[in-house]
Short mmCIF file of C-alpha atoms (C1' of nucleotides) in Angstrom, two decimals:
data_model
loop_
_atom_site.label_atom_id
_atom_site.label_comp_id
_atom_site.label_asym_id
_atom_site.label_seq_id
_atom_site.Cartn_x
_atom_site.Cartn_y
_atom_site.Cartn_z
CA MET A 1 112.12 -70.32 104.77
CA ALA A 2 110.57 -67.11 105.57
CA LYS A 3 110.94 -64.53 103.13
CA ARG A 4 112.70 -61.25 104.41
CA GLU A 5 110.49 -59.31 106.36
CA THR A 6 108.10 -57.21 104.13
CA THR A 7 108.13 -53.30 104.21
CA LYS A 8 104.05 -53.64 105.02
CA ASP A 9 104.48 -55.13 108.04
CA LYS A 10 107.43 -52.97 109.13
CA ILE A 11 105.19 -50.33 108.96
CA LEU A 12 102.49 -51.51 110.63
CA ASN A 13 105.01 -53.19 113.15
CA ALA A 14 106.87 -49.19 114.05
CA ALA A 15 102.45 -48.24 114.33
CA GLU A 16 101.97 -50.43 116.41
CA ALA A 17 103.67 -50.08 118.98
CA LEU A 18 104.47 -45.49 118.30
CA PHE A 19 100.20 -45.88 118.24
CA ALA A 20 100.00 -47.46 121.81
CA GLU A 21 102.42 -45.74 123.90
CA HIS A 22 101.81 -42.05 122.25
CA GLY A 23 98.38 -42.57 120.70
CA PHE A 24 97.77 -41.68 116.69
CA GLU A 25 97.57 -38.37 116.42
CA GLN A 26 100.53 -38.30 117.97
CA THR A 27 102.74 -39.81 116.45
CA SER A 28 103.69 -38.72 113.33
CA LEU A 29 104.09 -40.47 110.23
CA ARG A 30 108.42 -39.93 110.51
CA GLN A 31 108.29 -40.87 113.27
CA ILE A 32 106.99 -44.39 112.06
CA THR A 33 109.35 -44.47 108.67
CA ALA A 34 112.32 -43.96 111.16
CA GLU A 35 111.53 -46.44 113.93
CA ALA A 36 110.61 -48.51 110.24
CA ASP A 37 113.73 -48.15 108.61
CA VAL A 38 111.51 -47.42 105.63
CA ASN A 39 110.49 -44.38 103.27
CA LEU A 40 108.30 -41.89 103.75
CA ALA A 41 106.49 -42.22 101.28
CA SER A 42 106.26 -45.80 101.58
CA VAL A 43 103.80 -45.20 103.77
CA ASN A 44 100.72 -43.62 101.40
CA TYR A 45 101.71 -46.02 99.60
CA HIS A 46 100.76 -49.24 100.94
CA PHE A 47 98.65 -47.81 102.95
CA GLY A 48 97.14 -44.78 101.07
CA SER A 49 97.46 -42.48 103.70
CA LYS A 50 98.00 -42.86 107.90
CA LYS A 51 94.49 -43.23 109.00
CA ALA A 52 94.17 -46.33 106.81
CA LEU A 53 97.41 -47.38 107.73
CA ILE A 54 95.29 -46.62 111.97
CA GLN A 55 92.95 -49.38 110.58
CA ALA A 56 95.34 -51.38 109.75
CA VAL A 57 96.51 -51.76 113.43
CA MET A 58 93.24 -52.81 115.18
CA ALA A 59 92.19 -54.74 112.19
CA ARG A 60 94.69 -56.92 113.07
CA TYR A 61 93.54 -57.35 116.82
CA LEU A 62 90.02 -56.76 115.39
CA GLU A 63 90.55 -59.85 113.87
CA VAL A 64 90.68 -62.01 116.31
CA LEU A 65 89.06 -60.68 118.76
CA MET A 66 85.79 -60.67 117.79
CA PRO A 67 85.16 -64.02 116.85
CA ALA A 68 86.32 -65.35 120.28
CA LEU A 69 84.16 -63.37 121.50
CA ASN A 70 81.40 -63.57 120.14
CA ALA A 71 81.72 -68.00 120.61
CA GLU A 72 82.02 -66.57 124.46
CA PHE A 73 78.69 -64.18 124.43
CA ASP A 74 77.59 -67.76 122.48
CA GLN A 75 77.90 -69.96 125.33
CA LEU A 76 76.35 -67.13 128.17
CA GLU A 77 73.45 -66.45 126.20
CA PRO A 78 71.36 -69.02 125.98
CA GLN A 79 72.16 -69.87 129.82
CA ALA A 80 69.16 -69.39 131.94
CA GLN A 81 70.88 -67.41 134.81
CA PHE A 82 74.36 -65.93 134.96
CA THR A 83 76.83 -63.90 137.41
CA THR A 84 77.80 -59.99 135.78
CA ARG A 85 81.01 -61.98 136.05
CA ASP A 86 80.27 -64.45 134.45
CA VAL A 87 80.01 -61.96 132.25
CA PHE A 88 82.70 -59.79 132.24
CA ASP A 89 85.05 -63.58 132.22
CA CYS A 90 84.10 -64.00 128.28
CA PHE A 91 86.53 -61.75 127.82
CA ARG A 92 89.12 -62.96 129.35
CA GLU A 93 90.16 -65.46 127.16
CA PRO A 94 89.59 -63.03 123.87
CA LEU A 95 92.19 -61.04 125.77
CA ASN A 96 94.24 -63.57 126.37
CA ALA A 97 94.09 -64.97 122.50
CA LEU A 98 96.08 -61.81 121.50
CA LYS A 99 98.78 -63.29 122.89
CA LYS A 100 98.69 -64.81 119.38
CA VAL A 101 98.83 -61.32 117.40
CA ARG A 102 102.23 -60.27 119.63
CA LYS A 103 103.66 -60.69 122.17
CA GLY A 104 102.25 -58.86 124.96
CA GLY A 105 99.18 -58.40 122.17
CA PRO A 106 96.16 -57.38 125.58
CA THR A 107 98.35 -54.66 126.78
CA ILE A 108 99.09 -52.81 123.04
CA PHE A 109 95.20 -53.68 121.78
CA LEU A 110 93.55 -52.40 124.72
CA SER A 111 96.19 -48.83 124.42
CA LEU A 112 95.36 -48.97 120.81
CA LEU A 113 91.69 -49.21 121.72
CA GLY A 114 92.21 -46.50 124.07
CA PHE A 115 93.79 -44.09 122.16
CA ALA A 116 90.87 -45.18 119.50
CA TYR A 117 88.15 -44.14 122.40
CA ALA A 118 89.20 -40.54 123.63
CA ASP A 119 89.56 -39.60 120.15
CA ILE A 120 86.37 -38.18 120.96
CA GLN A 121 85.81 -36.46 117.39
CA GLY A 122 88.05 -38.35 114.89
CA HIS A 123 87.11 -40.60 112.46
CA LEU A 124 88.15 -43.66 115.07
CA ARG A 125 85.74 -43.19 117.79
CA ARG A 126 83.45 -43.45 114.32
CA TYR A 127 84.98 -47.14 113.30
CA THR A 128 85.79 -48.39 116.82
CA MET A 129 81.74 -48.31 117.57
CA GLU A 130 81.10 -49.93 113.96
CA HIS A 131 83.28 -52.54 115.18
CA PHE A 132 82.19 -52.40 118.54
CA GLY A 133 78.76 -51.45 118.03
CA GLU A 134 77.23 -54.57 118.23
CA VAL A 135 79.70 -56.47 120.96
CA MET A 136 78.56 -53.61 122.98
CA HIS A 137 74.69 -54.32 122.81
CA ARG A 138 74.98 -57.49 123.01
CA LEU A 139 76.96 -57.20 126.17
CA LEU A 140 74.36 -54.87 127.65
CA ALA A 141 71.89 -56.69 126.94
CA LEU A 142 73.71 -60.05 129.49
CA LEU A 143 74.36 -57.65 131.31
CA HIS A 144 70.61 -57.02 131.60
CA VAL A 145 70.05 -60.76 132.30
CA ALA A 146 72.47 -60.93 134.64
CA ASN A 147 70.91 -58.03 137.00
CA PRO A 148 67.08 -57.33 135.28
CA ASN A 149 66.73 -55.56 138.82
CA LEU A 150 68.99 -52.23 137.02
CA SER A 151 67.17 -49.77 134.79
CA PRO A 152 68.23 -49.31 131.10
CA ALA A 153 69.22 -46.64 131.61
CA ASP A 154 71.33 -47.07 134.57
CA MET A 155 73.33 -50.18 133.64
CA PHE A 156 74.09 -47.81 130.47
CA TRP A 157 76.34 -45.92 132.40
CA ARG A 158 78.02 -48.09 134.27
CA LEU A 159 78.67 -50.56 131.16
CA HIS A 160 80.09 -46.00 130.13
CA PHE A 161 82.82 -46.49 132.97
CA VAL A 162 83.49 -49.81 132.70
CA LEU A 163 84.98 -48.65 129.78
CA GLY A 164 86.92 -45.76 130.78
CA ALA A 165 88.08 -47.80 133.99
CA SER A 166 89.67 -50.62 131.76
CA VAL A 167 90.14 -48.69 128.95
CA PHE A 168 92.50 -45.53 130.91
CA ALA A 169 94.05 -48.33 132.37
CA GLN A 170 96.17 -49.45 129.51
CA VAL A 171 96.12 -45.79 128.39
CA SER A 172 97.21 -44.36 131.14
CA GLY A 173 99.82 -47.86 132.44
CA PRO A 174 102.86 -47.52 131.68
CA ALA A 175 103.58 -44.57 134.25
CA LEU A 176 101.31 -45.96 136.31
CA ARG A 177 103.05 -48.88 136.76
CA GLU A 178 106.20 -46.75 137.86
CA ILE A 179 104.70 -45.11 140.21
CA ALA A 180 103.39 -48.16 141.54
CA ALA A 181 106.52 -50.15 141.21
CA ALA A 182 107.95 -47.27 143.40
CA ASP A 183 105.44 -47.14 145.97
CA PHE A 184 104.89 -51.44 146.23
CA GLY A 185 108.43 -51.96 145.96
CA GLU A 186 106.56 -55.05 142.85
CA SER A 187 106.88 -55.42 139.87
CA ILE A 188 102.95 -55.53 138.43
CA ALA A 189 102.73 -57.27 135.19
CA ALA A 190 100.66 -56.02 132.88
CA ASP A 191 98.20 -59.14 132.02
CA GLN A 192 97.20 -59.15 135.93
CA VAL A 193 96.05 -55.44 135.22
CA VAL A 194 93.32 -57.54 134.15
CA ASP A 195 93.12 -59.85 136.76
CA ARG A 196 92.84 -56.91 138.62
CA LEU A 197 90.04 -55.29 136.66
CA ILE A 198 86.31 -57.77 136.51
CA PRO A 199 86.85 -58.11 139.53
CA PHE A 200 86.30 -54.27 139.74
CA LEU A 201 84.61 -53.75 137.65
CA ALA A 202 81.85 -57.14 138.76
CA GLY A 203 81.77 -54.63 142.00
CA GLY A 204 80.74 -51.80 139.83
CA VAL A 205 77.46 -52.98 137.78
CA ASP A 206 76.63 -54.71 141.16
CA ALA A 207 76.29 -51.94 143.27
CA PRO A 208 72.87 -50.14 144.57
CA THR A 209 72.03 -47.58 143.01
CA ALA A 210 72.02 -44.36 144.84
CA MET B 1 79.61 -0.35 137.08
CA ALA B 2 81.38 -2.98 136.72
CA LYS B 3 83.76 -3.29 133.92
CA ARG B 4 84.28 -4.60 130.16
CA GLU B 5 85.36 -8.15 130.32
CA THR B 6 89.41 -7.18 129.91
CA THR B 7 90.69 -9.47 127.00
CA LYS B 8 92.79 -12.12 128.92
CA ASP B 9 89.28 -13.32 130.73
CA LYS B 10 87.60 -13.20 127.52
CA ILE B 11 90.62 -15.48 126.35
CA LEU B 12 89.96 -17.32 129.68
CA ASN B 13 86.47 -18.15 128.88
CA ALA B 14 86.74 -18.56 124.98
CA ALA B 15 89.56 -21.78 125.84
CA GLU B 16 87.86 -23.00 128.92
CA ALA B 17 84.63 -23.78 126.69
CA LEU B 18 86.76 -25.34 123.55
CA PHE B 19 89.30 -26.90 125.54
CA ALA B 20 86.43 -28.74 127.92
CA GLU B 21 84.69 -30.07 124.36
CA HIS B 22 87.20 -30.52 122.19
CA GLY B 23 90.48 -30.89 124.12
CA PHE B 24 94.19 -28.78 124.78
CA GLU B 25 96.11 -30.02 122.12
CA GLN B 26 93.31 -30.61 119.49
CA THR B 27 92.71 -26.64 120.05
CA SER B 28 94.98 -24.27 118.65
CA LEU B 29 94.95 -20.82 119.55
CA ARG B 30 93.23 -19.99 116.42
CA GLN B 31 90.27 -21.47 117.23
CA ILE B 32 90.19 -19.52 120.31
CA THR B 33 90.93 -15.96 119.73
CA ALA B 34 88.18 -16.32 117.52
CA GLU B 35 85.85 -17.22 119.34
CA ALA B 36 87.19 -14.79 121.79
CA ASP B 37 87.76 -12.35 119.60
CA VAL B 38 90.63 -10.71 120.39
CA ASN B 39 94.46 -10.76 118.09
CA LEU B 40 95.63 -14.41 117.82
CA ALA B 41 99.04 -11.96 119.31
CA SER B 42 97.21 -11.30 122.76
CA VAL B 43 97.59 -14.84 123.43
CA ASN B 44 101.39 -14.77 123.44
CA TYR B 45 101.26 -11.48 125.25
CA HIS B 46 98.78 -12.23 128.73
CA PHE B 47 99.64 -15.92 128.86
CA GLY B 48 103.14 -16.10 127.23
CA SER B 49 102.29 -19.85 125.65
CA LYS B 50 99.41 -21.85 124.70
CA LYS B 51 101.01 -23.54 128.09
CA ALA B 52 100.82 -21.03 130.32
CA LEU B 53 96.95 -19.85 129.09
CA ILE B 54 95.80 -24.19 129.89
CA GLN B 55 97.29 -24.27 133.19
CA ALA B 56 94.91 -20.51 134.11
CA VAL B 57 91.85 -22.18 132.57
CA MET B 58 92.89 -25.19 135.12
CA ALA B 59 93.35 -22.98 137.78
CA ARG B 60 90.76 -21.50 138.60
CA TYR B 61 89.17 -24.82 139.00
CA LEU B 62 91.53 -25.63 140.98
CA GLU B 63 91.87 -23.26 143.46
CA VAL B 64 87.77 -23.06 144.17
CA LEU B 65 88.11 -27.52 144.23
CA MET B 66 91.30 -28.40 146.35
CA PRO B 67 91.22 -26.13 149.92
CA ALA B 68 86.85 -27.59 149.47
CA LEU B 69 88.42 -31.35 148.76
CA ASN B 70 90.82 -30.87 151.81
CA ALA B 71 88.87 -29.94 154.29
CA GLU B 72 86.01 -32.86 153.68
CA PHE B 73 89.36 -34.46 153.95
CA ASP B 74 89.86 -33.49 157.13
CA GLN B 75 86.40 -33.68 158.47
CA LEU B 76 86.44 -37.45 157.26
CA GLU B 77 90.14 -38.35 158.53
CA PRO B 78 89.86 -37.78 162.17
CA GLN B 79 86.75 -39.84 162.58
CA ALA B 80 87.09 -44.22 163.56
CA GLN B 81 84.92 -45.29 161.00
CA PHE B 82 83.42 -44.79 157.86
CA THR B 83 82.86 -46.70 154.54
CA THR B 84 84.52 -46.55 151.20
CA ARG B 85 81.07 -44.57 150.37
CA ASP B 86 81.96 -41.59 152.90
CA VAL B 87 85.04 -41.27 150.80
CA PHE B 88 83.21 -40.20 147.86
CA ASP B 89 80.35 -38.94 148.77
CA CYS B 90 83.87 -35.74 150.38
CA PHE B 91 83.84 -35.08 146.68
CA ARG B 92 80.32 -33.65 146.40
CA GLU B 93 79.90 -31.05 148.00
CA PRO B 94 83.95 -29.34 146.02
CA LEU B 95 82.82 -30.19 142.73
CA ASN B 96 79.28 -29.16 143.10
CA ALA B 97 81.43 -25.22 144.79
CA LEU B 98 82.83 -25.17 140.91
CA LYS B 99 79.15 -24.18 139.78
CA LYS B 100 80.48 -21.03 141.58
CA VAL B 101 83.05 -20.80 139.26
CA ARG B 102 80.61 -21.27 136.34
CA LYS B 103 77.10 -22.84 135.17
CA GLY B 104 78.19 -26.59 134.06
CA GLY B 105 81.33 -26.27 136.39
CA PRO B 106 82.06 -29.47 137.88
CA THR B 107 81.47 -30.97 133.77
CA ILE B 108 83.15 -28.48 132.46
CA PHE B 109 86.32 -29.50 135.22
CA LEU B 110 85.84 -32.54 134.63
CA SER B 111 86.27 -32.55 131.49
CA LEU B 112 89.68 -30.57 131.43
CA LEU B 113 91.18 -32.63 133.96
CA GLY B 114 90.08 -35.93 132.14
CA PHE B 115 92.30 -34.51 129.03
CA ALA B 116 94.47 -33.67 130.71
CA TYR B 117 94.68 -36.82 131.63
CA ALA B 118 94.92 -38.78 129.08
CA ASP B 119 97.70 -36.90 127.33
CA ILE B 120 100.62 -38.91 128.43
CA GLN B 121 103.14 -37.61 128.69
CA GLY B 122 102.73 -34.22 127.51
CA HIS B 123 103.28 -30.98 130.52
CA LEU B 124 99.36 -31.37 131.84
CA ARG B 125 100.25 -34.03 133.40
CA ARG B 126 102.49 -33.74 135.71
CA TYR B 127 101.12 -29.91 136.08
CA THR B 128 97.39 -32.22 137.23
CA MET B 129 99.98 -34.28 139.38
CA GLU B 130 101.33 -31.79 140.89
CA HIS B 131 98.75 -30.44 142.41
CA PHE B 132 96.67 -34.24 142.82
CA GLY B 133 99.00 -35.86 144.25
CA GLU B 134 98.41 -34.81 147.85
CA VAL B 135 94.43 -35.55 146.87
CA MET B 136 95.38 -39.17 145.72
CA HIS B 137 97.76 -40.31 148.67
CA ARG B 138 95.42 -38.40 150.71
CA LEU B 139 92.35 -40.12 149.28
CA LEU B 140 94.73 -43.41 149.13
CA ALA B 141 94.50 -43.12 152.94
CA LEU B 142 91.34 -43.18 153.15
CA LEU B 143 90.24 -46.05 151.01
CA HIS B 144 92.45 -47.70 153.39
CA VAL B 145 90.98 -47.34 157.14
CA ALA B 146 87.70 -48.23 154.43
CA ASN B 147 88.67 -51.08 153.70
CA PRO B 148 91.31 -52.67 155.71
CA ASN B 149 91.88 -55.69 153.89
CA LEU B 150 92.99 -55.07 150.46
CA SER B 151 96.17 -55.14 149.91
CA PRO B 152 97.70 -51.84 149.61
CA ALA B 153 98.69 -52.81 145.14
CA ASP B 154 94.53 -54.03 145.01
CA MET B 155 93.57 -50.39 146.84
CA PHE B 156 96.02 -48.59 144.05
CA TRP B 157 94.60 -50.09 141.13
CA ARG B 158 91.54 -49.97 141.84
CA LEU B 159 92.21 -45.75 143.06
CA HIS B 160 93.60 -46.48 139.31
CA PHE B 161 90.67 -47.24 137.96
CA VAL B 162 88.38 -45.26 139.48
CA LEU B 163 89.43 -42.51 138.19
CA GLY B 164 89.01 -43.15 135.04
CA ALA B 165 85.53 -44.72 134.56
CA SER B 166 85.23 -40.81 136.39
CA VAL B 167 87.71 -39.11 133.52
CA PHE B 168 86.29 -41.44 130.37
CA ALA B 169 83.19 -40.99 131.91
CA GLN B 170 83.65 -36.29 131.64
CA VAL B 171 85.37 -36.84 128.26
CA SER B 172 82.54 -38.46 125.77
CA GLY B 173 80.20 -38.27 128.08
CA PRO B 174 78.33 -35.06 125.60
CA ALA B 175 78.99 -38.27 122.58
CA LEU B 176 77.02 -40.51 124.73
CA ARG B 177 74.29 -38.87 126.03
CA GLU B 178 73.05 -37.87 123.14
CA ILE B 179 73.56 -41.71 122.21
CA ALA B 180 72.06 -41.78 125.33
CA ALA B 181 69.42 -39.59 124.98
CA ALA B 182 68.33 -41.35 121.41
CA ASP B 183 68.19 -45.15 123.22
CA PHE B 184 66.45 -44.18 126.18
CA GLY B 185 64.64 -41.50 125.61
CA GLU B 186 65.59 -39.43 128.33
CA SER B 187 67.37 -36.90 128.58
CA ILE B 188 70.09 -37.13 131.08
CA ALA B 189 72.19 -34.05 133.32
CA ALA B 190 75.61 -33.89 133.75
CA ASP B 191 75.82 -33.53 137.79
CA GLN B 192 73.57 -37.47 137.15
CA VAL B 193 76.17 -38.22 136.27
CA VAL B 194 77.88 -37.03 139.01
CA ASP B 195 75.47 -39.22 141.60
CA ARG B 196 75.82 -41.81 139.26
CA LEU B 197 79.77 -42.70 139.12
CA ILE B 198 79.83 -41.97 143.00
CA PRO B 199 77.92 -45.76 144.12
CA PHE B 200 79.17 -47.76 140.57
CA LEU B 201 83.41 -46.84 142.33
CA ALA B 202 82.06 -47.19 145.75
CA GLY B 203 81.26 -50.65 144.35
CA GLY B 204 84.23 -51.18 142.49
CA VAL B 205 86.61 -50.78 145.53
CA ASP B 206 84.31 -52.54 147.50
CA ALA B 207 84.21 -56.28 145.64
CA PRO B 208 85.99 -58.78 146.75
CA THR B 209 89.73 -59.47 145.44
CA ALA B 210 90.06 -61.82 142.69
"C1'" DT C 1 117.77 -61.76 77.91
"C1'" DT C 2 114.24 -58.02 77.15
"C1'" DT C 3 110.23 -55.56 79.06
"C1'" DA C 4 106.71 -54.26 82.07
"C1'" DA C 5 105.48 -54.42 86.34
"C1'" DA C 6 106.13 -52.40 91.21
"C1'" DT C 7 107.92 -51.10 94.66
"C1'" DT C 8 111.70 -47.60 96.83
"C1'" DA C 9 113.71 -43.17 97.38
"C1'" DA C 10 114.26 -38.02 97.68
"C1'" DA C 11 112.69 -34.54 97.27
"C1'" DA C 12 109.07 -30.76 97.58
"C1'" DC C 13 104.07 -29.14 98.27
"C1'" DG C 14 99.82 -27.48 100.65
"C1'" DC C 15 99.35 -25.78 105.43
"C1'" DA C 16 98.32 -25.70 110.16
"C1'" DT C 17 100.35 -24.68 114.23
"C1'" DG C 18 102.11 -21.46 118.61
"C1'" DT C 19 105.80 -17.69 118.61
"C1'" DT C 20 107.43 -13.36 117.60
"C1'" DT C 21 108.74 -8.98 115.50
"C1'" DA C 22 107.64 -4.21 114.61
"C1'" DA C 23 103.66 -0.98 114.19
"C1'" DA C 24 99.62 1.29 115.78
"C1'" DA C 25 96.55 1.98 118.95
"C1'" DT C 26 95.23 3.49 123.67
"C1'" DA C 27 94.53 4.00 128.18
"C1'" DT C 28 98.05 6.32 131.60
"C1'" DG C 29 99.99 9.34 135.32
"C1'" DC C 30 101.82 13.97 135.86
"C1'" DG D 1 97.82 17.64 128.24
"C1'" DC D 2 101.49 15.55 127.17
"C1'" DA D 3 105.07 11.48 128.25
"C1'" DT D 4 105.18 7.47 128.89
"C1'" DA D 5 103.09 2.77 129.30
"C1'" DT D 6 100.24 -0.95 128.12
"C1'" DT D 7 97.62 -2.97 124.75
"C1'" DT D 8 96.17 -4.15 120.48
"C1'" DT D 9 97.15 -5.49 115.96
"C1'" DA D 10 98.86 -7.00 110.61
"C1'" DA D 11 101.97 -10.02 109.12
"C1'" DA D 12 105.39 -12.42 109.36
"C1'" DC D 13 108.33 -16.91 111.32
"C1'" DA D 14 109.83 -21.30 111.56
"C1'" DT D 15 108.19 -25.28 112.53
"C1'" DG D 16 106.50 -30.22 111.03
"C1'" DC D 17 102.91 -32.69 109.86
"C1'" DG D 18 99.95 -35.54 105.59
"C1'" DT D 19 100.73 -35.78 101.13
"C1'" DT D 20 102.37 -35.64 96.41
"C1'" DT D 21 105.18 -36.30 92.36
"C1'" DT D 22 108.60 -37.32 90.11
"C1'" DA D 23 112.66 -40.34 88.90
"C1'" DA D 24 115.96 -44.37 89.90
"C1'" DT D 25 115.60 -48.80 91.58
"C1'" DT D 26 114.06 -53.53 91.81
"C1'" DT D 27 111.60 -57.74 90.69
"C1'" DA D 28 108.62 -60.44 88.29
"C1'" DA D 29 107.26 -62.09 83.68
"C1'" DA D 30 108.15 -63.51 78.93
#
DNA sequence: TTTAAATTAAAACGCATGTTTAAAATATGC
DNA sequence: GCATATTTTAAACATGCGTTTTAATTTAAA
């Protein structure tokens, strides 16, 4: 018989939901502990600081995503030829695997990533880059193989645009989905966003320069 | 002989610089008034609130950009045929015109826009959408003409990706330009970002679906 | 059951924020 | 040049934040 949900997990879950919706800075520990129905001080007791809590929330996803993503890259890397699209398709399965962490995991994670990335000068940026630095470099290398005509500088910027488009799609996703539903009378599931995103990104990266 | 810079303008200029660099929420009135070398209370005296100050900062750019942008659209709209690229090129001149507001105006404005857009649930989002709602709809319509094969829903999402890529390129621009300079040994001017962005966006929008 | 450790709880601390107040200083109009 | 209006100033206010403290309580071990 499963032990009742521990305080630590209650905090993590409540924090994750609030962070993904409102961002890190905009979510107070008092909101989190109220939502989790635990005492305010328990955050600092179990995690030490808000900073550490944020990283703990991110860690649960990174631990699943990173190995899966690196495995996909490992598979593609030795091949002689592949397309930009092939590279981006590497993200499909690993992102999808985040559903194991939680229902809606892929969307939640991308939202968190977006807020982390938007936190320009904070510790989050550094933390994220520590965990994504290697992925970035591998991604950059793979995209260069798929697109040898592009200069490294061009590719660098396009990768950045890719990041921006991906991350923003999630951060402003909820509000936008409302508008989309209102204007187009269709409800758009969150995982369909990734399906719509990948062709766009590949098209952007493959575009002729100037 | 020009009157010495008024307190109101000193506040606007200092606020603009700090907002563009650190975002709205992360910039305090005390930072602004210290930088502007005016009294703290003068912000509330001249503008009423921080909220109103932010909008005043944005307004100086919107007043220049919007008419220019609508003029470009007016010119393109009656034409029978045009490409996605033609549509995005409409932004070149109006953005460039922001140099009249200030040196580096285009970059500053896009940074501000990025922070406004990232401010998910705040008043800024509403304010921005009030001023950009019409532009969005015209842009959507023009892109649909340029790309009749894309469904309205697809186009909606792609426009959103476009926004994300554009806005993020500026928000994380400074930090990124450092990295770019370090890794590629070249300094990249801010307006070159727009030149790199437009082909990427057009390529993404023009990409085949699925 | 007793003792020690781990956890929860309530309250306060120190600090930074946007805003307001009320007096002093300055500029304006007659 | 005086009276009035405008602007600047310094100080305080109210609020919310992350964090710390100290005591009560629960859990676990002996």
